[in-house]
Amino acid sequence: MKKVLVTGGTGYIGSHTVVDLLENSYDALIIDNLSRSKIEVIDGIEKTTGKRPSFYAIDLCDKSALEEVFKLEGQIDGIIHFAAYKYVGESVAQPLMYYRNNVEGLLNLLDMVKLYKVKNFVFSSSCSVYGNIDSLPVSETTKLNPAQSPYASTKVVGEMLIEDAKIEIPANFISLRYFNPVGAHTAGFIGENPAVTPSNLVPRITGTAAGKFDKLMIFGNQLPTRDGSCIRDYIHVMDVAEAHTAALKYLSKLNHLHSHEIINVGSGSGVTVLELIAAFEKVTGIEIPKEITTPREGDVIAVYSDTNKSTKLLNWETRKTIEDMMLTAWHWEKSNA
Ligand code: UD1
């Protein structure tokens, strides 16, 4: 497999995945409408890898423009589909926009997969499809509880759509359910560049350390966990990127069509909010102003991934530590400031 189309390739996980693809001798081309990312990310990718991917500023909802890319590019061996909106709060306020963008974009792309006979497809899903979790760790066979936001619903619908479409489309599909990707490439040329004021923990930690926010609010310290704060499965974004390359390698070895695998992408260990903050303070030597407040509405108390399937099927596991995550996130915050 050589030519890989990456939708949303100038976004956070997309750009890191393009770097990993280029470093593994794939020819990556990017489609992104730049609504949530900047064209400068292409420069960052080039500075990191010495290679400049082809780029099309196209919205997946514009089907005729999308088809032009397939006509122009000829044989595309694989697609990694990141392009989607991802802000939980925004999705609650604008569900129609979220469904239109996330579901219509995927539908249009699947039409192209069928029409242009693309054989390999990787879909960005999310651990948010599990809803509120009863038993830990969460495995791919864990029953899905109701989605907690329109954003999460669009990911559930995306997986269902692929599950049904695999009957009609002669291709193989993988949906990757990401846990909590954080950190940045060590070179410091690409990282997370939130389109709205960040509400995720790591950008809040680094932003507070950089003086962008007065203090870090900790959402709960009396919960039933080892230190009272929430538990999540943080995973370095380059490890997440490598999971995509591993997914493409797995797909290229299959000798059948019409399959769809759902695979967790997590580290397998849960880290508390207080532990993560302590790790940041230790590796950077910066003490963050912080305040304990009540738990955030809609937050699950604890979630982390069962990694058996990703290890077995993709022959992939995480390599980076929490310290790597905190250091690279801080490096990116400073170089991006
Ligand atoms: C959030 C989304 C999830 C999405 C994921 C993508 C919510 C409820 N969930 O997950 O659907 O897939 O981002 O990255 O928005 N925290 C603080 N203080 C802060 C920010 C966060 O204490 O200022 C805590 C939260 O309570 C949580 C943990 O840090 O326990 C991680 O929060 P966050 O980074 O927002 O990720 P998730 O809530 O896991």
Tab-separated table of C-alpha atoms and ligand atoms in Angstrom:
chain	number	residue	atom	x	y	z
A	1	MET	CA	0.000	0.000	0.000
A	2	LYS	CA	1.500	3.296	-1.031
A	3	LYS	CA	-0.874	6.208	-1.509
A	4	VAL	CA	-2.916	7.139	1.542
A	5	LEU	CA	-5.550	9.872	1.674
A	6	VAL	CA	-5.783	11.507	5.092
A	7	THR	CA	-8.916	13.586	5.665
A	8	GLY	CA	-8.474	16.096	8.480
A	9	GLY	CA	-4.728	15.734	7.984
A	10	THR	CA	-3.956	19.222	9.280
A	11	GLY	CA	-5.741	18.506	12.574
A	12	TYR	CA	-4.141	17.318	15.798
A	13	ILE	CA	-4.096	13.524	15.407
A	14	GLY	CA	-4.204	13.801	11.599
A	15	SER	CA	-0.983	15.806	11.331
A	16	HIS	CA	0.915	13.457	13.656
A	17	THR	CA	-0.345	10.489	11.643
A	18	VAL	CA	0.771	12.085	8.366
A	19	VAL	CA	4.253	12.455	9.903
A	20	ASP	CA	4.303	8.785	10.857
A	21	LEU	CA	3.067	7.732	7.398
A	22	LEU	CA	5.732	9.818	5.637
A	23	GLU	CA	8.389	8.384	7.945
A	24	ASN	CA	7.205	4.902	6.962
A	25	SER	CA	7.533	5.582	3.211
A	26	TYR	CA	3.829	6.088	2.516
A	27	ASP	CA	2.761	8.762	0.073
A	28	ALA	CA	0.281	10.817	2.134
A	29	LEU	CA	-2.116	13.344	0.665
A	30	ILE	CA	-4.314	15.549	2.796
A	31	ILE	CA	-7.852	16.832	2.438
A	32	ASP	CA	-8.927	19.406	5.032
A	33	ASN	CA	-11.391	22.303	4.898
A	34	LEU	CA	-9.169	24.252	7.356
A	35	SER	CA	-12.224	25.165	9.429
A	36	ARG	CA	-10.508	23.922	12.593
A	37	SER	CA	-6.841	23.903	11.613
A	38	LYS	CA	-4.286	26.077	9.888
A	39	ILE	CA	-2.490	25.678	6.572
A	40	GLU	CA	0.825	26.282	8.419
A	41	VAL	CA	0.505	22.736	9.766
A	42	ILE	CA	1.731	21.563	6.332
A	43	ASP	CA	4.948	23.535	6.955
A	44	GLY	CA	5.220	21.875	10.364
A	45	ILE	CA	4.883	18.450	8.744
A	46	GLU	CA	7.547	19.359	6.172
A	47	LYS	CA	9.925	20.671	8.858
A	48	THR	CA	9.438	17.468	10.840
A	49	THR	CA	9.842	14.973	7.989
A	50	GLY	CA	11.585	16.828	5.136
A	51	LYS	CA	8.607	15.882	2.938
A	52	ARG	CA	5.643	18.004	1.882
A	53	PRO	CA	2.360	16.144	1.435
A	54	SER	CA	-0.081	17.142	-1.335
A	55	PHE	CA	-2.922	19.204	0.068
A	56	TYR	CA	-6.495	19.925	-1.034
A	57	ALA	CA	-8.554	22.575	0.812
A	58	ILE	CA	-11.859	20.767	0.407
A	59	ASP	CA	-14.933	20.184	2.525
A	60	LEU	CA	-16.089	16.558	2.517
A	61	CYS	CA	-19.675	17.788	2.344
A	62	ASP	CA	-18.842	19.217	-1.116
A	63	LYS	CA	-19.163	15.936	-2.954
A	64	SER	CA	-18.257	17.144	-6.441
A	65	ALA	CA	-15.051	18.787	-5.168
A	66	LEU	CA	-14.271	15.577	-3.305
A	67	GLU	CA	-14.759	13.498	-6.423
A	68	GLU	CA	-12.346	15.747	-8.338
A	69	VAL	CA	-9.590	14.677	-5.942
A	70	PHE	CA	-10.268	11.005	-6.635
A	71	LYS	CA	-10.286	11.658	-10.398
A	72	LEU	CA	-7.021	13.605	-10.191
A	73	GLU	CA	-5.141	11.291	-7.859
A	74	GLY	CA	-5.887	7.972	-9.543
A	75	GLN	CA	-5.357	4.866	-7.444
A	76	ILE	CA	-5.710	5.534	-3.708
A	77	ASP	CA	-4.712	2.517	-1.641
A	78	GLY	CA	-6.019	3.568	1.729
A	79	ILE	CA	-8.002	6.287	3.494
A	80	ILE	CA	-7.644	7.462	7.076
A	81	HIS	CA	-10.685	9.546	7.924
A	82	PHE	CA	-10.125	12.071	10.723
A	83	ALA	CA	-12.079	15.062	9.384
A	84	ALA	CA	-14.837	15.732	11.926
A	85	TYR	CA	-15.866	18.186	14.611
A	86	LYS	CA	-14.845	17.051	18.096
A	87	TYR	CA	-15.972	19.493	20.767
A	88	VAL	CA	-18.451	17.978	23.178
A	89	GLY	CA	-19.900	21.281	24.454
A	90	GLU	CA	-20.235	22.728	20.958
A	91	SER	CA	-22.012	19.567	19.797
A	92	VAL	CA	-24.626	19.999	22.527
A	93	ALA	CA	-25.320	23.553	21.320
A	94	GLN	CA	-25.156	22.760	17.570
A	95	PRO	CA	-26.146	19.134	17.014
A	96	LEU	CA	-27.354	19.689	13.434
A	97	MET	CA	-23.973	21.085	12.425
A	98	TYR	CA	-22.260	18.103	14.092
A	99	TYR	CA	-24.424	15.464	12.404
A	100	ARG	CA	-24.175	17.187	9.025
A	101	ASN	CA	-20.411	17.537	9.145
A	102	ASN	CA	-19.507	14.243	10.794
A	103	VAL	CA	-22.090	11.953	9.197
A	104	GLU	CA	-22.559	13.535	5.761
A	105	GLY	CA	-18.777	13.842	5.354
A	106	LEU	CA	-18.378	10.130	6.088
A	107	LEU	CA	-21.253	9.185	3.744
A	108	ASN	CA	-19.734	11.126	0.854
A	109	LEU	CA	-16.369	9.549	1.486
A	110	LEU	CA	-17.864	6.043	1.573
A	111	ASP	CA	-19.482	6.729	-1.818
A	112	MET	CA	-15.991	7.495	-3.151
A	113	VAL	CA	-14.557	4.349	-1.529
A	114	LYS	CA	-17.118	2.321	-3.465
A	115	LEU	CA	-16.849	4.251	-6.742
A	116	TYR	CA	-13.035	4.433	-6.844
A	117	LYS	CA	-12.485	0.946	-5.390
A	118	VAL	CA	-10.415	1.941	-2.375
A	119	LYS	CA	-9.687	-1.226	-0.425
A	120	ASN	CA	-8.576	0.000	3.007
A	121	PHE	CA	-10.318	2.449	5.323
A	122	VAL	CA	-9.541	3.592	8.872
A	123	PHE	CA	-12.177	5.573	10.771
A	124	SER	CA	-11.496	7.836	13.769
A	125	SER	CA	-13.857	6.815	16.497
A	126	SER	CA	-13.703	7.634	20.178
A	127	CYS	CA	-13.976	5.957	23.566
A	128	SER	CA	-16.903	8.332	24.112
A	129	VAL	CA	-19.042	5.733	22.251
A	130	TYR	CA	-18.978	3.622	25.447
A	131	GLY	CA	-21.042	6.197	27.363
A	132	ASN	CA	-20.962	5.736	31.123
A	133	ILE	CA	-18.916	2.652	31.830
A	134	ASP	CA	-19.863	0.023	34.406
A	135	SER	CA	-16.826	-2.257	34.287
A	136	LEU	CA	-13.135	-1.585	33.742
A	137	PRO	CA	-11.033	-1.880	31.682
A	138	VAL	CA	-13.272	-1.280	28.668
A	139	SER	CA	-12.939	-3.781	25.859
A	140	GLU	CA	-14.373	-3.644	22.366
A	141	THR	CA	-17.030	-6.169	23.417
A	142	THR	CA	-18.209	-3.965	26.310
A	143	LYS	CA	-21.842	-3.031	25.718
A	144	LEU	CA	-22.270	0.581	24.584
A	145	ASN	CA	-24.271	2.705	26.993
A	146	PRO	CA	-26.187	5.762	25.744
A	147	ALA	CA	-23.913	8.377	24.158
A	148	GLN	CA	-23.519	11.408	26.405
A	149	SER	CA	-23.364	14.078	23.672
A	150	PRO	CA	-24.244	14.639	20.005
A	151	TYR	CA	-20.487	14.440	19.308
A	152	ALA	CA	-20.356	10.927	20.780
A	153	SER	CA	-23.561	10.030	18.906
A	154	THR	CA	-21.951	10.980	15.582
A	155	LYS	CA	-19.151	8.496	16.356
A	156	VAL	CA	-21.672	5.753	17.229
A	157	VAL	CA	-23.519	6.488	13.973
A	158	GLY	CA	-20.226	6.471	12.041
A	159	GLU	CA	-19.336	3.008	13.330
A	160	MET	CA	-22.862	1.737	12.576
A	161	LEU	CA	-22.754	3.216	9.100
A	162	ILE	CA	-19.480	1.429	8.359
A	163	GLU	CA	-20.778	-1.823	9.842
A	164	ASP	CA	-23.721	-1.705	7.406
A	165	ALA	CA	-21.753	-0.323	4.443
A	166	LYS	CA	-19.145	-3.092	4.599
A	167	ILE	CA	-21.767	-5.416	3.074
A	168	GLU	CA	-22.134	-3.185	0.022
A	169	ILE	CA	-18.559	-1.930	-0.343
A	170	PRO	CA	-15.757	-4.341	-1.276
A	171	ALA	CA	-13.227	-2.925	1.178
A	172	ASN	CA	-11.895	-3.604	4.684
A	173	PHE	CA	-12.562	-1.173	7.520
A	174	ILE	CA	-11.123	-0.456	10.946
A	175	SER	CA	-12.689	1.904	13.479
A	176	LEU	CA	-10.177	3.075	16.072
A	177	ARG	CA	-11.641	4.137	19.405
A	178	TYR	CA	-9.186	6.644	20.842
A	179	PHE	CA	-8.922	7.196	24.559
A	180	ASN	CA	-7.242	10.507	25.604
A	181	PRO	CA	-4.553	11.552	23.102
A	182	VAL	CA	-2.162	14.183	24.505
A	183	GLY	CA	1.354	15.535	23.909
A	184	ALA	CA	3.046	16.477	20.661
A	185	HIS	CA	5.806	15.389	18.282
A	186	THR	CA	9.208	15.830	19.965
A	187	ALA	CA	10.516	18.051	17.135
A	188	GLY	CA	8.068	20.763	18.280
A	189	PHE	CA	6.724	21.756	14.820
A	190	ILE	CA	3.255	20.238	15.203
A	191	GLY	CA	0.921	19.872	18.185
A	192	GLU	CA	-2.589	20.524	19.397
A	193	ASN	CA	-3.967	23.834	18.194
A	194	PRO	CA	-7.495	24.074	19.580
A	195	ALA	CA	-9.927	26.106	17.466
A	196	VAL	CA	-11.814	27.170	20.584
A	197	THR	CA	-10.596	27.898	24.134
A	198	PRO	CA	-9.462	24.460	25.256
A	199	SER	CA	-11.435	22.604	27.893
A	200	ASN	CA	-9.377	19.385	27.874
A	201	LEU	CA	-7.071	18.786	30.794
A	202	VAL	CA	-3.628	18.849	29.181
A	203	PRO	CA	-4.070	22.108	27.208
A	204	ARG	CA	-5.501	23.602	30.427
A	205	ILE	CA	-2.421	22.448	32.386
A	206	THR	CA	0.099	23.779	29.850
A	207	GLY	CA	-1.959	26.934	29.259
A	208	THR	CA	-2.083	27.637	32.997
A	209	ALA	CA	1.676	27.059	33.292
A	210	ALA	CA	2.178	29.494	30.390
A	211	GLY	CA	0.024	32.122	32.109
A	212	LYS	CA	-2.889	31.967	29.658
A	213	PHE	CA	-5.264	30.954	32.464
A	214	ASP	CA	-5.176	32.145	36.096
A	215	LYS	CA	-5.514	28.704	37.608
A	216	LEU	CA	-6.349	25.134	36.814
A	217	MET	CA	-9.728	23.944	38.035
A	218	ILE	CA	-9.696	20.321	39.214
A	219	PHE	CA	-13.106	18.770	38.679
A	220	GLY	CA	-13.513	16.761	41.872
A	221	ASN	CA	-11.255	15.198	44.533
A	222	GLN	CA	-13.825	13.225	46.527
A	223	LEU	CA	-14.756	10.674	43.869
A	224	PRO	CA	-14.437	6.925	44.491
A	225	THR	CA	-10.929	6.603	42.980
A	226	ARG	CA	-7.490	6.153	44.606
A	227	ASP	CA	-7.013	9.891	45.176
A	228	GLY	CA	-10.561	11.130	44.627
A	229	SER	CA	-9.971	12.607	41.151
A	230	CYS	CA	-11.144	11.196	37.783
A	231	ILE	CA	-9.207	8.465	35.994
A	232	ARG	CA	-8.474	8.530	32.241
A	233	ASP	CA	-6.319	6.605	29.795
A	234	TYR	CA	-3.880	9.208	28.443
A	235	ILE	CA	-1.943	8.204	25.359
A	236	HIS	CA	0.816	10.045	23.512
A	237	VAL	CA	-0.411	11.361	20.158
A	238	MET	CA	2.594	9.795	18.352
A	239	ASP	CA	1.610	6.404	19.772
A	240	VAL	CA	-1.902	7.078	18.440
A	241	ALA	CA	-0.382	8.034	15.063
A	242	GLU	CA	1.581	4.766	14.966
A	243	ALA	CA	-1.634	2.816	15.611
A	244	HIS	CA	-2.933	4.115	12.253
A	245	THR	CA	0.151	2.978	10.369
A	246	ALA	CA	-0.176	-0.392	12.107
A	247	ALA	CA	-3.864	-0.497	11.113
A	248	LEU	CA	-2.976	0.089	7.444
A	249	LYS	CA	-0.348	-2.653	7.608
A	250	TYR	CA	-2.896	-5.032	9.110
A	251	LEU	CA	-5.472	-4.175	6.430
A	252	SER	CA	-2.990	-4.625	3.588
A	253	LYS	CA	-2.332	-8.227	4.695
A	254	LEU	CA	-5.979	-9.320	4.646
A	255	ASN	CA	-6.953	-11.691	1.889
A	256	HIS	CA	-10.677	-11.106	2.139
A	257	LEU	CA	-12.972	-8.060	1.773
A	258	HIS	CA	-16.107	-6.723	3.505
A	259	SER	CA	-14.658	-6.743	7.049
A	260	HIS	CA	-14.870	-4.189	9.852
A	261	GLU	CA	-12.812	-4.371	13.030
A	262	ILE	CA	-13.334	-2.042	15.993
A	263	ILE	CA	-10.171	-1.525	18.029
A	264	ASN	CA	-9.411	0.453	21.202
A	265	VAL	CA	-6.422	2.772	21.056
A	266	GLY	CA	-5.331	3.351	24.626
A	267	SER	CA	-2.391	2.652	26.905
A	268	GLY	CA	-4.295	0.263	29.163
A	269	SER	CA	-3.536	2.190	32.338
A	270	GLY	CA	-5.611	4.712	34.173
A	271	VAL	CA	-4.047	7.901	35.523
A	272	THR	CA	-5.805	10.308	37.874
A	273	VAL	CA	-6.098	14.048	37.265
A	274	LEU	CA	-3.928	14.716	40.351
A	275	GLU	CA	-1.272	12.241	39.175
A	276	LEU	CA	-1.141	13.861	35.741
A	277	ILE	CA	-0.724	17.338	37.232
A	278	ALA	CA	1.999	16.032	39.578
A	279	ALA	CA	3.821	14.465	36.596
A	280	PHE	CA	3.713	17.793	34.737
A	281	GLU	CA	5.023	19.696	37.758
A	282	LYS	CA	7.821	17.167	38.273
A	283	VAL	CA	9.145	17.102	34.692
A	284	THR	CA	8.889	20.859	34.150
A	285	GLY	CA	9.676	22.087	37.683
A	286	ILE	CA	6.692	24.454	37.392
A	287	GLU	CA	4.071	24.532	40.094
A	288	ILE	CA	0.615	25.215	38.668
A	289	PRO	CA	-1.907	27.389	40.504
A	290	LYS	CA	-4.922	25.143	41.024
A	291	GLU	CA	-8.251	24.912	42.784
A	292	ILE	CA	-10.536	22.004	43.540
A	293	THR	CA	-14.092	22.411	42.334
A	294	THR	CA	-17.143	20.175	41.858
A	295	PRO	CA	-17.126	17.386	39.255
A	296	ARG	CA	-17.901	18.459	35.670
A	297	GLU	CA	-21.360	17.590	34.453
A	298	GLY	CA	-21.374	14.549	32.167
A	299	ASP	CA	-17.873	13.374	33.150
A	300	VAL	CA	-17.416	9.667	33.751
A	301	ILE	CA	-15.488	8.947	36.949
A	302	ALA	CA	-13.032	6.429	35.552
A	303	VAL	CA	-12.272	4.921	32.167
A	304	TYR	CA	-9.320	3.077	30.687
A	305	SER	CA	-8.810	0.690	27.861
A	306	ASP	CA	-8.382	-3.040	27.518
A	307	THR	CA	-5.539	-3.277	24.990
A	308	ASN	CA	-5.616	-6.993	24.165
A	309	LYS	CA	-7.172	-6.553	20.734
A	310	SER	CA	-4.831	-3.786	19.564
A	311	THR	CA	-1.793	-5.763	20.703
A	312	LYS	CA	-2.975	-8.956	19.058
A	313	LEU	CA	-4.388	-7.634	15.796
A	314	LEU	CA	-2.198	-4.615	15.117
A	315	ASN	CA	0.951	-5.815	16.859
A	316	TRP	CA	1.038	-2.318	18.327
A	317	GLU	CA	1.357	-0.960	21.817
A	318	THR	CA	2.176	2.371	23.378
A	319	ARG	CA	5.829	3.276	23.902
A	320	LYS	CA	5.715	6.731	25.459
A	321	THR	CA	5.351	7.524	29.141
A	322	ILE	CA	3.249	10.080	30.986
A	323	GLU	CA	6.468	12.097	31.384
A	324	ASP	CA	6.985	12.086	27.572
A	325	MET	CA	3.401	13.284	27.174
A	326	MET	CA	3.820	16.152	29.647
A	327	LEU	CA	7.235	17.260	28.345
A	328	THR	CA	6.234	17.318	24.672
A	329	ALA	CA	2.927	19.069	25.478
A	330	TRP	CA	4.882	21.735	27.374
A	331	HIS	CA	7.507	22.048	24.641
A	332	TRP	CA	4.710	22.588	22.100
A	333	GLU	CA	2.911	25.121	24.318
A	334	LYS	CA	6.106	27.177	24.601
A	335	SER	CA	7.120	26.993	20.947
A	336	ASN	CA	3.587	27.755	19.821
A	337	ALA	CA	3.043	30.691	22.192
B	1	UD1	C1	-13.321	14.775	26.647
B	1	UD1	C2	-14.700	14.557	26.151
B	1	UD1	C3	-14.722	13.315	25.290
B	1	UD1	C4	-13.788	13.493	24.105
B	1	UD1	C5	-12.409	13.800	24.639
B	1	UD1	C6	-11.522	14.171	23.471
B	1	UD1	C7	-16.162	15.592	27.807
B	1	UD1	C8	-17.136	15.319	28.918
B	1	UD1	N1	-15.592	14.477	27.272
B	1	UD1	O1	-12.948	13.627	27.410
B	1	UD1	O2	-16.014	13.040	24.813
B	1	UD1	O3	-13.747	12.331	23.336
B	1	UD1	O4	-12.453	14.900	25.538
B	1	UD1	O5	-10.320	14.672	23.904
B	1	UD1	O6	-15.953	16.702	27.418
B	1	UD1	N2	-10.364	18.062	33.980
B	1	UD1	C9	-10.125	18.898	35.065
B	1	UD1	N3	-9.932	20.222	34.815
B	1	UD1	C10	-9.971	20.754	33.546
B	1	UD1	C11	-10.208	19.896	32.465
B	1	UD1	C12	-10.413	18.547	32.726
B	1	UD1	O7	-10.076	18.456	36.207
B	1	UD1	O8	-9.812	21.975	33.412
B	1	UD1	C13	-10.535	16.621	34.221
B	1	UD1	C14	-11.871	16.085	33.739
B	1	UD1	O9	-12.824	16.109	34.752
B	1	UD1	C15	-11.479	14.657	33.341
B	1	UD1	C16	-10.019	14.743	32.957
B	1	UD1	O10	-9.549	15.978	33.467
B	1	UD1	O11	-11.581	13.823	34.462
B	1	UD1	C17	-9.805	14.716	31.466
B	1	UD1	O12	-10.653	15.686	30.869
B	1	UD1	P1	-10.602	15.983	29.300
B	1	UD1	O13	-9.211	16.223	28.887
B	1	UD1	O14	-11.620	17.025	29.024
B	1	UD1	O15	-11.004	14.593	28.632
B	1	UD1	P2	-12.309	13.696	28.824
B	1	UD1	O16	-13.255	14.277	29.789
B	1	UD1	O17	-11.843	12.323	29.121
